[in-house]
Coordinates of C-alpha atoms in Angstrom, one line a residue:
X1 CA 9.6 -14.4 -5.6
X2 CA 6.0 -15.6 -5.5
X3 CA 4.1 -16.6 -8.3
X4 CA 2.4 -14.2 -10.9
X5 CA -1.6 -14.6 -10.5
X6 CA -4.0 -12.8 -12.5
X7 CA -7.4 -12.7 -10.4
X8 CA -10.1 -11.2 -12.1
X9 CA -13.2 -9.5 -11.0
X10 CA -16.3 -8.8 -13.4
X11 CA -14.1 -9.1 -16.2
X12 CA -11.6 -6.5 -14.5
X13 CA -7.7 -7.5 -13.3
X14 CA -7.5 -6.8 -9.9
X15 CA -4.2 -4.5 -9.3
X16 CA -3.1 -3.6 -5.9
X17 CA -0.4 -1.1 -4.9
X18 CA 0.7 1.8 -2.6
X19 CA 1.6 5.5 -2.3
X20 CA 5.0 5.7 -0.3
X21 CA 5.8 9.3 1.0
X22 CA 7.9 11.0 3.4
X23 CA 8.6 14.2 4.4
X24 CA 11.5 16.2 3.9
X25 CA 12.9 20.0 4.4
X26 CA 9.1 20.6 5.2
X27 CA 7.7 19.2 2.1
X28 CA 6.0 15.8 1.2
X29 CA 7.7 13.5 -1.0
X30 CA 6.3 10.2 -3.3
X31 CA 7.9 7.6 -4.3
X32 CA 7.6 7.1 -8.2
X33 CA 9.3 3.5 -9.8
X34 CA 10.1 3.7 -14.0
X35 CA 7.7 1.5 -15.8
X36 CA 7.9 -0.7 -18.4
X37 CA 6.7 2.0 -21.2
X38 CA 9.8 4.6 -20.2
X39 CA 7.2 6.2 -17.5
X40 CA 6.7 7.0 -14.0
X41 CA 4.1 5.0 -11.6
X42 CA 3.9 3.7 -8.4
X43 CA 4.7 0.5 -6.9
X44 CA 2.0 -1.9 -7.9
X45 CA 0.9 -5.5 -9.3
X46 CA -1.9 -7.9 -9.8
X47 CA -3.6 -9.4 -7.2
X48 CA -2.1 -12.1 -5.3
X49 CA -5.0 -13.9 -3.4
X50 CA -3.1 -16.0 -0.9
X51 CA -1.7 -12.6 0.3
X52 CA -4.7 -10.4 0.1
X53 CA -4.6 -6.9 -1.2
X54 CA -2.6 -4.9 1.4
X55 CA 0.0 -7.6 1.6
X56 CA 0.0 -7.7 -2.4
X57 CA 0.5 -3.9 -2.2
X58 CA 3.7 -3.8 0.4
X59 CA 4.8 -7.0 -1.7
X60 CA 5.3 -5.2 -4.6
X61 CA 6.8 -2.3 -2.9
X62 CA 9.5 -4.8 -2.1
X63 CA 10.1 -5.8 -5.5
X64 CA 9.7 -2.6 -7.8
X65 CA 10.9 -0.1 -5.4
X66 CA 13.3 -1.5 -2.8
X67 CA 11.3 -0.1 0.5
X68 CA 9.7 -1.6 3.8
X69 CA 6.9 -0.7 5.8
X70 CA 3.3 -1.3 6.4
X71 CA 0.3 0.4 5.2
X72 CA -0.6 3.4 6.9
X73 CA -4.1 3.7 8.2
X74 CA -7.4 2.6 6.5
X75 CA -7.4 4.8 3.6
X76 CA -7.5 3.6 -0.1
X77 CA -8.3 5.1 -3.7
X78 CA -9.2 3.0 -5.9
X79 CA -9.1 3.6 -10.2
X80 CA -11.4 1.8 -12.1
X81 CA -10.2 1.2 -15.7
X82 CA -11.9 -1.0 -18.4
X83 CA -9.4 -3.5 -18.1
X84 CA -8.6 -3.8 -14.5
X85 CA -9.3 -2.3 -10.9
X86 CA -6.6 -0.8 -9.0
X87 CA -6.7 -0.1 -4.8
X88 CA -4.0 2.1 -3.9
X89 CA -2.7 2.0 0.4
X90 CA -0.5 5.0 1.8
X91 CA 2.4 3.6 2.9
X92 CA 4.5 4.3 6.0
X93 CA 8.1 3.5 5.0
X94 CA 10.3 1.7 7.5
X95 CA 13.6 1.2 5.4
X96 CA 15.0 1.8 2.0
X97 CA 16.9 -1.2 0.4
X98 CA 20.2 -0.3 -1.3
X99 CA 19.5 -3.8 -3.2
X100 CA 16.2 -5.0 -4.8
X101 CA 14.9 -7.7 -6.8
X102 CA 13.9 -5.1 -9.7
X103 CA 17.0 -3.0 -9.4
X104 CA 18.3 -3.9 -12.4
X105 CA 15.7 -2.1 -14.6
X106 CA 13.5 0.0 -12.9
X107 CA 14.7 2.9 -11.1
X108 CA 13.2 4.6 -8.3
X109 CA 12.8 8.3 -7.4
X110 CA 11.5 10.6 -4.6
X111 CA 9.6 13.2 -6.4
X112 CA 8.0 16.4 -4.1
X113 CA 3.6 16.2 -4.5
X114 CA 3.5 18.9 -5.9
X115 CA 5.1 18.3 -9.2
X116 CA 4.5 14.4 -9.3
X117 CA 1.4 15.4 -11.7
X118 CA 3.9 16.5 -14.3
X119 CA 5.9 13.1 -13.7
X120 CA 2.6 11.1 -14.0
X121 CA 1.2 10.6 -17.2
X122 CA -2.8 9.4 -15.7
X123 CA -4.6 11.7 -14.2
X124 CA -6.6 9.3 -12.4
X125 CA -3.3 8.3 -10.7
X126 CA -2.2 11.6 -10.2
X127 CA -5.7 12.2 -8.2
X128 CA -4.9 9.1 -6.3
X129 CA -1.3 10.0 -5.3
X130 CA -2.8 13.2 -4.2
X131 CA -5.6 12.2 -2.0
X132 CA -3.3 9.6 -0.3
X133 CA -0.3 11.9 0.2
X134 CA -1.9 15.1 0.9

């Protein structure tokens, strides 16, 4: 596991993460991971510098949400909070891990677009998930 970093920009914590989707019986499908608070979010993490944001992003897809792949295209969204800064990468998945290093407390969950907004409590994020799936 690497180390934890918290790299800050303009007094902001630079997050990083990705949308993971795939398609199935005709209809788009994210990927959602239980957070910390009892939630839903995606796959995401602070900033690690010596990886670089996209390589941050499919890092913490690894760890949160058990899944493989690269990032899909040059598309990003990006949510600006007062407290950090997070760029979200569509993700093209390559395999699903039946073990993970987070698989003892967060679950993971393929949920169909168009009802991720009821699983997702921001709407920023929802707006996010959309653009990037859609």
């Amino acid at each position: 596991m690497l180390k934890l970093h918290k790299e800050v920009w303009m007094g902001k914590v630079i997050k990083t993460g990705v949308v993971a989707t795939r398609e199935k019986n005709g209809q788009t499908e994210v990927l959602l991971v239980s957070t910390k608070n009892n939630g839903w979010g995606v796959p995401k993490g602070n900033l690690m510098p010596e990886l670089g944001k996209k390589k941050t992003a499919l890092e913490e897809a690894y760890e949160e949400a058990g899944v493989l792949g690269e990032i899909d295209g040059g598309k990003k969204a990006t949510i600006e909070h007062p407290d950090w800064i997070l760029d979200l990468y569509p993700m093209k998945i390559s395999k699903l891990l039946k073990k993970w290093p987070e698989m003892d407390w967060r679950e993971r969950e393929w949920v169909p677009l168009k009802k991720v907004n009821k699983r997702l409590g921001y709407s920023a994020l929802v707006e996010c998930v959309e653009e990037l799936a859609g």
